[in-house]
CSV table of C-alpha atoms in Angstrom, one decimal:
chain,number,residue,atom,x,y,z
A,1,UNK,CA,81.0,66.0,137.1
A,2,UNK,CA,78.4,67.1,134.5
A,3,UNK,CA,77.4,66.0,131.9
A,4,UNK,CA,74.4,67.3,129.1
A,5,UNK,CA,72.5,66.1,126.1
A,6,UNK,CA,70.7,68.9,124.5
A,7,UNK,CA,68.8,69.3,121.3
A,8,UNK,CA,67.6,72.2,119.6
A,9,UNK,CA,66.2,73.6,116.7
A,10,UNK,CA,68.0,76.1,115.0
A,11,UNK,CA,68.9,77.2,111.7
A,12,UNK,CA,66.5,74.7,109.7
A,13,UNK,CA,67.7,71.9,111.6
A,14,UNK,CA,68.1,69.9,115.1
A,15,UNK,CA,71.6,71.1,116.5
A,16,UNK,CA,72.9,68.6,119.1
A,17,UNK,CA,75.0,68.4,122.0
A,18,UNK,CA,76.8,66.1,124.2
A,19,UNK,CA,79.0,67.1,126.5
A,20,UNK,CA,80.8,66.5,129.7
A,21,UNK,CA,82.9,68.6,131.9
A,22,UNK,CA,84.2,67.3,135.3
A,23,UNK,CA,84.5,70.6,136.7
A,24,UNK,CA,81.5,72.2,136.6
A,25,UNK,CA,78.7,72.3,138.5
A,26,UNK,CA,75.3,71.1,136.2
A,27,UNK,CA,73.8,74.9,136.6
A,28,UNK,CA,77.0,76.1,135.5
A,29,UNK,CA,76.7,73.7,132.5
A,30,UNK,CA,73.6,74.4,131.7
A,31,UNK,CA,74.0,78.4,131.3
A,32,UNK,CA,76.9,77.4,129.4
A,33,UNK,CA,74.4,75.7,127.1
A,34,UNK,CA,72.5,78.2,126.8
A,35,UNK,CA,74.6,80.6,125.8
A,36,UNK,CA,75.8,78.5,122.8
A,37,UNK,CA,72.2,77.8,122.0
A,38,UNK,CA,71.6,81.9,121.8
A,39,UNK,CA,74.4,82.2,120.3
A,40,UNK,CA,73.7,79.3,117.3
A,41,UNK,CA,69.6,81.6,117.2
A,42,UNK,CA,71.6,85.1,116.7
A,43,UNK,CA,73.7,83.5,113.9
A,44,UNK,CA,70.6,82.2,112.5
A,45,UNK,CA,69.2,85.6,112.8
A,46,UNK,CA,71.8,87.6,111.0
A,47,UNK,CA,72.6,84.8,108.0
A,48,UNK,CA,69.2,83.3,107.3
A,49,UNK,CA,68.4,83.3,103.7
A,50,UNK,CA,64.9,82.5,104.3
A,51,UNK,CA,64.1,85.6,106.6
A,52,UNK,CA,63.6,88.8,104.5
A,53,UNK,CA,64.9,91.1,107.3
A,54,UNK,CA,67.9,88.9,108.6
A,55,UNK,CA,71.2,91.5,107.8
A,56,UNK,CA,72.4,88.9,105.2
A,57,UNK,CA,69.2,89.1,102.9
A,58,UNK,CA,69.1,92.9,103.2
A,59,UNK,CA,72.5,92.9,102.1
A,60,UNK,CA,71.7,90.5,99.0
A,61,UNK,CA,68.5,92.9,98.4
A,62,UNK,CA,71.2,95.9,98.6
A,63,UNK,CA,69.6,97.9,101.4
A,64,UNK,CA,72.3,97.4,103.6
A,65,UNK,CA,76.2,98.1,103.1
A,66,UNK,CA,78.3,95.7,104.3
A,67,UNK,CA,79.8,98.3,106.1
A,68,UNK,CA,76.8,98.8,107.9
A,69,UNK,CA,76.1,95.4,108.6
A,70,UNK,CA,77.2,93.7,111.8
A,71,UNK,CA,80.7,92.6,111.8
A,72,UNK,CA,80.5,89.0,111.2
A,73,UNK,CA,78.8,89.6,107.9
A,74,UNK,CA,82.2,90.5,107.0
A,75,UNK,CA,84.1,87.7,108.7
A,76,UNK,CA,81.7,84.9,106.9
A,77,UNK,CA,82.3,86.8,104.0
A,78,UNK,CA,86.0,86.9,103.8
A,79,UNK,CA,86.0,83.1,105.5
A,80,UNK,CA,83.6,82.5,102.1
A,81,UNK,CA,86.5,84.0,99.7
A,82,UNK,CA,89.2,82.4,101.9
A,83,UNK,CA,87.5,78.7,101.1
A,84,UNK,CA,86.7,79.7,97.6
A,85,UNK,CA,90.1,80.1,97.2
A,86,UNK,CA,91.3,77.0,98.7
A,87,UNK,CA,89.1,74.8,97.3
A,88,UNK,CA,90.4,76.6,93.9
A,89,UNK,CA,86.5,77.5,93.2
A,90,UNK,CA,84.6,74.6,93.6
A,91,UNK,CA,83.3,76.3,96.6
A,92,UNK,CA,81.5,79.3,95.4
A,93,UNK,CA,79.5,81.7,98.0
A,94,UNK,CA,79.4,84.2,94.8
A,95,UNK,CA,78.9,81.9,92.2
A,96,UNK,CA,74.7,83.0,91.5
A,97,UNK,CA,73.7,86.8,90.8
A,98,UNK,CA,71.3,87.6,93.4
A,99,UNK,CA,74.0,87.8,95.6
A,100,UNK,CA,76.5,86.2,98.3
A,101,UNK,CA,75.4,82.9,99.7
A,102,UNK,CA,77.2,81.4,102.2
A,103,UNK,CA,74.9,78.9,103.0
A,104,UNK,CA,77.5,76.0,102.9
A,105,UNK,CA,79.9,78.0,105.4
A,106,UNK,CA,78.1,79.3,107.7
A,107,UNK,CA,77.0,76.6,109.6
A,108,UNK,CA,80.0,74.6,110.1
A,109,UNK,CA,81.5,78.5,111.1
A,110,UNK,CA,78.2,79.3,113.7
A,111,UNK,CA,78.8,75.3,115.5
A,112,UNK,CA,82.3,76.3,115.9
A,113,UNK,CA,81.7,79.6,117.5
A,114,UNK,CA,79.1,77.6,119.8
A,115,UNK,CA,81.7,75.0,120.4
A,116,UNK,CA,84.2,77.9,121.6
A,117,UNK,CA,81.6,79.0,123.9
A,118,UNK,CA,81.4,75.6,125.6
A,119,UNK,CA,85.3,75.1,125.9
A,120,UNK,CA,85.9,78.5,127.5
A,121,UNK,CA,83.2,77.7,130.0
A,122,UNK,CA,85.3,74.5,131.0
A,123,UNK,CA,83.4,72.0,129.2
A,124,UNK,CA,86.0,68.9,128.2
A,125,UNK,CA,84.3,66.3,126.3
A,126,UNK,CA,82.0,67.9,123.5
A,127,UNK,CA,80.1,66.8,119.8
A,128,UNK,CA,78.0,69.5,118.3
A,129,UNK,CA,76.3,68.2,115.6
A,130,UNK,CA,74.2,70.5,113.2
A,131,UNK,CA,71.9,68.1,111.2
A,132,UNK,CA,75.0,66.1,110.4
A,133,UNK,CA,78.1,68.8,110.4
A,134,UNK,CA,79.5,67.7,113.5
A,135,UNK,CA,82.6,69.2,115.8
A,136,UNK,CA,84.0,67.6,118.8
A,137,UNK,CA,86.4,68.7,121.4
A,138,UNK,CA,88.6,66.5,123.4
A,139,UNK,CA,87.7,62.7,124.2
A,140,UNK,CA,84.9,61.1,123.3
A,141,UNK,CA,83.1,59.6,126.0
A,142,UNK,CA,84.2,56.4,125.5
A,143,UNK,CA,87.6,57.5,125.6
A,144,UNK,CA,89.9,58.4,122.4
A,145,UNK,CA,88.8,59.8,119.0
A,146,UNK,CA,84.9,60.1,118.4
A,147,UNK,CA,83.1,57.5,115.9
A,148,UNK,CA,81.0,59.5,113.7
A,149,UNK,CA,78.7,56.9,110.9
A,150,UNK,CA,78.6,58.4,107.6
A,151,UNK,CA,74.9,58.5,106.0
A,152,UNK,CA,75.0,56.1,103.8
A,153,UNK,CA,73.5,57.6,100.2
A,154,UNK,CA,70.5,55.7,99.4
A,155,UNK,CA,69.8,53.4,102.2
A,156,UNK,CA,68.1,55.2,105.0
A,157,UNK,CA,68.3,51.8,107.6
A,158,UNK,CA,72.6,51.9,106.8
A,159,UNK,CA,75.4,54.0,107.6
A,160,UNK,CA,78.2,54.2,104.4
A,161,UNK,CA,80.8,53.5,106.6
A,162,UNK,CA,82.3,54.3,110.5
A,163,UNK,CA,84.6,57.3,111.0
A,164,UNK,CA,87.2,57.7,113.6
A,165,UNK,CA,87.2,61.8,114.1
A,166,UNK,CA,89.1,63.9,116.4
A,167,UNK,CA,87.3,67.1,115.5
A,168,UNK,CA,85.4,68.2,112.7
A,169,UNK,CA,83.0,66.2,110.1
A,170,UNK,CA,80.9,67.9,107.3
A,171,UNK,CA,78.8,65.5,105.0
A,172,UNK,CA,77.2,67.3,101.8
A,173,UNK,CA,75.1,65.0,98.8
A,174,UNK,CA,72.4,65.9,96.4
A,175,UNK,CA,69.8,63.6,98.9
A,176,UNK,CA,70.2,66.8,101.6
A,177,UNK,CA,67.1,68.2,102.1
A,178,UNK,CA,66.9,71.5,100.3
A,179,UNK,CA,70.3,71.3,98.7
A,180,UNK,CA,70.4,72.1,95.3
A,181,UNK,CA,74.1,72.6,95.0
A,182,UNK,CA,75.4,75.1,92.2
A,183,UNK,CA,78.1,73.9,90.0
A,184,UNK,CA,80.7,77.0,89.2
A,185,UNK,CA,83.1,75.4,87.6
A,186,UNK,CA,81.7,72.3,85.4
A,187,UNK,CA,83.0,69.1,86.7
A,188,UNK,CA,82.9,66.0,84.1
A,189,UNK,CA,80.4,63.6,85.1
A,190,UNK,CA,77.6,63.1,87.2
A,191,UNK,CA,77.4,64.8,90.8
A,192,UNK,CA,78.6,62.1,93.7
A,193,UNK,CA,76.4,60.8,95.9
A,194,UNK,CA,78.2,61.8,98.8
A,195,UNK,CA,81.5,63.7,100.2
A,196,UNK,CA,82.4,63.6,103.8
A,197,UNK,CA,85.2,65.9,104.5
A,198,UNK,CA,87.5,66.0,107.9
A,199,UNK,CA,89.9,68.2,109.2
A,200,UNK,CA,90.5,70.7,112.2
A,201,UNK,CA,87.6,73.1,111.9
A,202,UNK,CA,84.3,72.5,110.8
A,203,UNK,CA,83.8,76.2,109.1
A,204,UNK,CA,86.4,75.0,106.1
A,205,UNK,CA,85.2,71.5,106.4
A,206,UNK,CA,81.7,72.2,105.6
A,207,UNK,CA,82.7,74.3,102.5
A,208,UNK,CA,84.9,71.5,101.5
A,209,UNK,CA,82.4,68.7,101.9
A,210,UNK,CA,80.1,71.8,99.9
A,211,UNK,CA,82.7,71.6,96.9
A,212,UNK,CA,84.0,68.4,96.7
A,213,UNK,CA,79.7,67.2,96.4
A,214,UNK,CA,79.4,69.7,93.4
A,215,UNK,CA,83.0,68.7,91.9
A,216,UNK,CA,83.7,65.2,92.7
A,217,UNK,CA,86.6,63.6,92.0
A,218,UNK,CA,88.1,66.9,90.7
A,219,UNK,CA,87.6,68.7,94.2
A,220,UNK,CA,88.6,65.6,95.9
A,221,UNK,CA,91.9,65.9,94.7
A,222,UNK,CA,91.8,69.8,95.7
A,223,UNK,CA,90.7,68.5,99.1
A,224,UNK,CA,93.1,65.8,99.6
A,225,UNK,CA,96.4,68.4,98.6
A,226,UNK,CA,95.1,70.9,102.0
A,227,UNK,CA,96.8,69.9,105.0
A,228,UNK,CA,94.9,68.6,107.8
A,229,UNK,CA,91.6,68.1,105.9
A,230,UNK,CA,91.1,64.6,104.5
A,231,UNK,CA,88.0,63.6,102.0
A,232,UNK,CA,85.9,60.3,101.7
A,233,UNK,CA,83.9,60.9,98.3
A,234,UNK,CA,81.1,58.4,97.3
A,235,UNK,CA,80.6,58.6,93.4
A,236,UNK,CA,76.7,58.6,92.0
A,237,UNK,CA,77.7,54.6,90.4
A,238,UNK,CA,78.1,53.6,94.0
A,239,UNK,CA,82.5,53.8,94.1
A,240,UNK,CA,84.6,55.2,96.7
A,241,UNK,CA,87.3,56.8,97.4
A,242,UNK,CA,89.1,58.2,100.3
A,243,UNK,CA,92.8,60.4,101.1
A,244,UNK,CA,94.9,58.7,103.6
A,245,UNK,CA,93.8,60.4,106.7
A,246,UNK,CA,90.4,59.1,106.8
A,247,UNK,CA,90.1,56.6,109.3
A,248,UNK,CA,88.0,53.8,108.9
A,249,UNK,CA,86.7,51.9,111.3
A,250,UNK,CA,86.2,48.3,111.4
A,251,UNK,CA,83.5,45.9,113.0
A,252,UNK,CA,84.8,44.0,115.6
A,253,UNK,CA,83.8,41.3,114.0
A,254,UNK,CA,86.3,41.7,111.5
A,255,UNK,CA,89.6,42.9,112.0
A,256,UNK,CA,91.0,43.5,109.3
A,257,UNK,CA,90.7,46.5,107.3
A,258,UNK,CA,87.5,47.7,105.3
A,259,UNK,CA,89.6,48.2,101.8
B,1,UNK,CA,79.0,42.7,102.0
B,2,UNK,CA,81.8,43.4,104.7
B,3,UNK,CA,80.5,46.7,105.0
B,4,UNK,CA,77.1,46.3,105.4
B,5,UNK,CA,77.8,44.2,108.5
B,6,UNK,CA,79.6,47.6,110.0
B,7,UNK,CA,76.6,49.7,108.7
B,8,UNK,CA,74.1,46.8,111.1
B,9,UNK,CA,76.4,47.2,114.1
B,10,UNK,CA,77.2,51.0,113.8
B,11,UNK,CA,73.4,51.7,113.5
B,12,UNK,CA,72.8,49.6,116.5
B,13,UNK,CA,75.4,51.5,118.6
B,14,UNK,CA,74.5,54.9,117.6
B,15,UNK,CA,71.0,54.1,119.5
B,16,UNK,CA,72.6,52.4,122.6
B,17,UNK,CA,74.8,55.9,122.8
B,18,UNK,CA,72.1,57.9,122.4
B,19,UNK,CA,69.9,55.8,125.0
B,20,UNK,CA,72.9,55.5,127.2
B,21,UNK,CA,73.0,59.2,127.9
B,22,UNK,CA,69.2,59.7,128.9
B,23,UNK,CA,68.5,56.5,130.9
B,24,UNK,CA,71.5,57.6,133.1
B,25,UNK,CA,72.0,54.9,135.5
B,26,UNK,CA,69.6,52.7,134.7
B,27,UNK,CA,71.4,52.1,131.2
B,28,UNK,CA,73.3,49.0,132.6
B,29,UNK,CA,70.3,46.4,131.0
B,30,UNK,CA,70.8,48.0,127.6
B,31,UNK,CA,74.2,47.3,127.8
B,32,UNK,CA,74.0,44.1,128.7
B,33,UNK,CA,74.7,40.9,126.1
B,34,UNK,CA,77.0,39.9,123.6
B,35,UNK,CA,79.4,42.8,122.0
B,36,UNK,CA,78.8,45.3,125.0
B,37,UNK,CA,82.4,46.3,125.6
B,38,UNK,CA,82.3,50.2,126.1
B,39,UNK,CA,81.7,51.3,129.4
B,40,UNK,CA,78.8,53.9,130.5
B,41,UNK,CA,79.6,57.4,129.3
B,42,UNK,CA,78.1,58.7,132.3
B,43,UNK,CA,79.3,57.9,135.8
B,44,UNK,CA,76.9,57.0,138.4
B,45,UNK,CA,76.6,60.3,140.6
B,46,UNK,CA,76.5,62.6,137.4
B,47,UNK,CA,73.3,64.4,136.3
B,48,UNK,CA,72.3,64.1,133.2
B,49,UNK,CA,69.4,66.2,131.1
B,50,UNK,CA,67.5,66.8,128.1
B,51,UNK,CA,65.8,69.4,126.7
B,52,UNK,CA,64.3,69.9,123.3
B,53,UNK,CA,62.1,72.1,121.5
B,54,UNK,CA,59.2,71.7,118.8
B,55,UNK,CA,58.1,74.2,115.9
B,56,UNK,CA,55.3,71.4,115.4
B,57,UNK,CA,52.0,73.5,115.8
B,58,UNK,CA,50.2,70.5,116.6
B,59,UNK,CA,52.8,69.3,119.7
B,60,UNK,CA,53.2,70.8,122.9
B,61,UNK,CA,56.9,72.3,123.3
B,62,UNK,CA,58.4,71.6,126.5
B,63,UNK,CA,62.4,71.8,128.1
B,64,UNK,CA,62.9,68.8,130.5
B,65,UNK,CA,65.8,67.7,132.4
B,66,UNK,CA,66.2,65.2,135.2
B,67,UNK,CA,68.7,65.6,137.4
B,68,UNK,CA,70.6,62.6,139.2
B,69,UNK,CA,71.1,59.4,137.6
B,70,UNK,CA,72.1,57.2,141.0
B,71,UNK,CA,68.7,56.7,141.9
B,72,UNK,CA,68.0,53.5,141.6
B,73,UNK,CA,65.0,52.4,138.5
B,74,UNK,CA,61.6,52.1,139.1
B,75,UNK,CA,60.1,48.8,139.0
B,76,UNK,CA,57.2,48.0,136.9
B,77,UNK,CA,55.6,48.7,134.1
B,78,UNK,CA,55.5,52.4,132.9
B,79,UNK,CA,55.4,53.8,129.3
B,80,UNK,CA,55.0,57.5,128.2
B,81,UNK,CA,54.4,59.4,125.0
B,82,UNK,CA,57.4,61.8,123.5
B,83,UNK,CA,57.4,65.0,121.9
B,84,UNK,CA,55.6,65.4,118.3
B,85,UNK,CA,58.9,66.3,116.6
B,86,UNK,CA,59.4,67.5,112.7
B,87,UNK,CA,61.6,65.7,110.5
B,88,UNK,CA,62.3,66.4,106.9
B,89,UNK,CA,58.9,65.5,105.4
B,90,UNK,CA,56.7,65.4,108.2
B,91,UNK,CA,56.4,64.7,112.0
B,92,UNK,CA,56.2,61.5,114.1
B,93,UNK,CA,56.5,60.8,117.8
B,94,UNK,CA,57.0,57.3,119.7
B,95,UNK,CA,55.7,55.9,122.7
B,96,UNK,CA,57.6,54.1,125.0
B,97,UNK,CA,56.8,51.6,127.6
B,98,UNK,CA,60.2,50.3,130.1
B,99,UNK,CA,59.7,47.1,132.6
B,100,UNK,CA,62.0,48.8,134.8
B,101,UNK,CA,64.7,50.4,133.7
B,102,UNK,CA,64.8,48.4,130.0
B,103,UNK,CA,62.9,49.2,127.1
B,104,UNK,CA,60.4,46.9,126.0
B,105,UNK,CA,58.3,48.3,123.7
B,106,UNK,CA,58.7,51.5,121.1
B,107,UNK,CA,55.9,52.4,119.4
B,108,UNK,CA,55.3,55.3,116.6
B,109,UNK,CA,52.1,57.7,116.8
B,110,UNK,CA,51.4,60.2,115.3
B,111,UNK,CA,53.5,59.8,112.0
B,112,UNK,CA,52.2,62.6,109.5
B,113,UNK,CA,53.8,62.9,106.0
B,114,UNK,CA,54.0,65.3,103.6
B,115,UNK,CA,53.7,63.0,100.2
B,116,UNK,CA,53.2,59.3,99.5
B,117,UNK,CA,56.6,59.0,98.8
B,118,UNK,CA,58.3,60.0,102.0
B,119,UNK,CA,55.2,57.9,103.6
B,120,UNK,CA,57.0,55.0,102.2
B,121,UNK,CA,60.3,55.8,103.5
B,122,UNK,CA,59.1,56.3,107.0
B,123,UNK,CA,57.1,53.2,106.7
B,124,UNK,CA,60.3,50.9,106.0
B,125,UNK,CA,62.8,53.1,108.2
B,126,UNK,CA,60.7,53.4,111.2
B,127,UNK,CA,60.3,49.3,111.8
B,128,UNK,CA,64.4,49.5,111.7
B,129,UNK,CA,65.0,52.4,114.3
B,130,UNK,CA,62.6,50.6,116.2
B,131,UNK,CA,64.8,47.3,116.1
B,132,UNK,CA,67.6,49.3,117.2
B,133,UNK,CA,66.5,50.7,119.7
B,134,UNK,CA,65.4,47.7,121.2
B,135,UNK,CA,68.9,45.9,120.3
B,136,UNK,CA,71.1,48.6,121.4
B,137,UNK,CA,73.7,46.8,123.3
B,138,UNK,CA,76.8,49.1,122.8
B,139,UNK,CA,78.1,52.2,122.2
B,140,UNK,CA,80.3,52.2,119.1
B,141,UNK,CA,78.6,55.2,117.1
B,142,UNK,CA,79.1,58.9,119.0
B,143,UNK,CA,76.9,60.6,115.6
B,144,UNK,CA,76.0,60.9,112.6
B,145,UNK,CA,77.6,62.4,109.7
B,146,UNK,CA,74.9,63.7,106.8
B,147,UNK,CA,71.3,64.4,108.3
B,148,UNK,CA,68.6,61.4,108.7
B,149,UNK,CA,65.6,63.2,109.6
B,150,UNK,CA,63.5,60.6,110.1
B,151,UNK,CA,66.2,59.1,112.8
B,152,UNK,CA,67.0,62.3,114.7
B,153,UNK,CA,62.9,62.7,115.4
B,154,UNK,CA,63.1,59.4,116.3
B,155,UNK,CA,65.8,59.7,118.1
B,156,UNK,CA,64.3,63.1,120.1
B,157,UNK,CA,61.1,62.2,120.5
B,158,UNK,CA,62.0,58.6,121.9
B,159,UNK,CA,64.3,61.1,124.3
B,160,UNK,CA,61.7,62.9,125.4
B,161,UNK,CA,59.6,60.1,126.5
B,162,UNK,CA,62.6,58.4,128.7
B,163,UNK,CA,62.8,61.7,130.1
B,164,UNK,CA,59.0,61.9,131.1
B,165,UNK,CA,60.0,58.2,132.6
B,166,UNK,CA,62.8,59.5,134.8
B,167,UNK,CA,60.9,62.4,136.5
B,168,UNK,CA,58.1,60.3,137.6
């Protein structure tokens, strides 16, 4: 039996792990770790916005086809037009001349890949969480579905409210460091204060948490007619709203449900 | 209100899972009082590690890991000093000190922030994490959804230091 906490810094964040797998040896573990970790750097590499030479800003800069590019330039990209799509355009990786951004993909996409790596190894019990986009494997260590707290908006000592997840998690609000979130469409009203999406992959999740904090309640409904991904959507007075698969969880204290 | 008594509890258990996983064995006393109901995440026998990295220029980097967890605590008094670790709008690390295998005392060095604004948040968040930590009695929270900075190098750094604790 192994089992692994590991943190590291990647991608302009802390990426963490926890993980357990009853099979495997802690060496064996470990390298498997370490793969994921080079893995979540090469991603960084290739899709950093900040890094003049990463593949993706040459691209933008248009000194390097996408032809030429390496081939998961092309996968984010399509992934990028797949979610745009779904979330009928309130996820936009083209929405700004300058060039494609998929900034709000293609972290949620590089955890999963990372996650992949860890599962294949034989790891059976995992939470990768990026700075907050989190995917899990299996059962948490506690046993059933993983308790992820939601951020709460403005109050840095309190958690919104207590998620019961079985897989992926993305949270996306104006108080993000660095986000400045473009709107493409033109929602009515102020941005929300925060949108938590869940569903079965963190790579769609992430964009979805991306569109329904630029679109609100307009994207929320968008969100809430995708199978399999569920939204919790805090509005900027404060109000909340949710789709039927998200699952709350209560305080022991108090059975009964929070709304 | 009702949900600001679920925000109090979750906080507390996201700590106690978080601690849970890098004082290995000797985790039980964290555990211990009213509300503990979950048991360990990691069974005696297992090894359990930790390894971090810093981009702070002013903090030695370093990769630990510890390996089994069935050794029994050390007795006494022992503190050490965690990584310097970055968070949104600066960089903090903790010290802390364990009578045995529970943690007594938590405290913050180091705190550096970019603007008087952020110094204010850190000043009224950090007192809380602190409480946590030393309340932690059970593990309800397995993460966080939407980044706190100042919690995960909290969070790291504290890690760090308990790690320092278990090699010695």
């Amino acid at each position: 039996m192994a089992s692994i906490v590991h943190a590291e810094e990647v991608m302009g964040t802390v990426v963490s792990f926890h993980l357990e797998a009853p099979t495997l040896a802690a060496s064996d573990l470990a390298a498997a770790v370490a793969e994921a970790t080079a893995l979540l750097h090469h991603d960084d590499e290739t899709f950093s916005m900040w890094k003049p030479q990463s593949p993706l800003s040459r691209l933008r800069r248009g000194e390097l086809r996408l032809e030429d590019a390496p081939p998961e330039v092309s996968e984010v990209l399509d992934l990028c037009e797949a979610a745009g799509t779904l979330s009928r355009g309130w996820f936009d990786a083209f929405a700004l001349p300058g060039g494609v951004d998929p900034t709000g993909l293609v972290k949620g996409w590089s955890i999963e890949r990372a996650l992949a790596v860890l599962v294949d190894a034989g790891v059976t019990s995992a939470m990768v969480n990026g700075g907050g986009d989190i995917t899990c494997h299996g059962a948490a260590p506690q046993g059933g579905p993983w308790r992820i707290g939601v951020r709460h908006p403005w109050r840095l000592d309190a958690l919104a409210a207590v998620l019961e997840v079985d897989r992926a998690i993305a949270t996306s609000g104006e108080y993000e460091r660095g986000r400045h979130l473009v709107d493409p469409i033109g929602r009515t009203g102020p941005a929300p204060a925060s949108a938590t999406v869940t569903g079965p992959n963190l790579t769609l999740a992430d964009a979805l948490a991306t569109a329904v904090a630029v679109g609100s309640d307009e994207a929320f409904e968008v969100v809430a007619a995708i199978d399999g991904y569920d939204a919790y959507l805090i509005r900027a007075d404060g109000s909340e709203a949710s789709t039927p698969g998200i699952r709350f969880v209560d305080a022991e204290t108090d059975p009964s449900p929070p709304r | 209100m009702k949900r600001a008594a679920i925000a109090v509890v979750a906080a507390v258990g996201g700590f106690a899972g978080v601690l849970g996983f890098n004082l290995g064995g000797s985790r039980a006393p964290l555990l211990q009082g009213a509300g503990a109901s979950t048991p360990p995440a990691t069974p005696p026998g297992s090894s359990s590690s930790a390894s971090s990295s810093s981009s702070s220029s002013s903090s030695s980097s370093s990769s630990s890991s510890s390996s089994s967890a069935s050794t029994p605590p050390p007795a006494g008094v022992r503190s050490a000093l965690g990584n310097t670790y970055q968070y949104g709008y600066g960089q903090l690390a903790v010290r802390v000190t364990l009578n045995g295998s529970t943690i007594t005392r938590v405290d913050t060095v180091g705190l550096q922030t970019a603007e008087s604004y952020s110094q204010q948040l850190a000043q009224q968040v950090i007192p809380l994490l602190r409480h946590e930590v030393l309340a932690a009695q059970s593990a309800k929270v397995n993460g966080f959804s939407g980044a706190t900075y100042t919690s995960e190098a909290y969070i790291y750094s504290l890690q760090s230091a308990l790690d320092k604790l278990k090699k010695k």
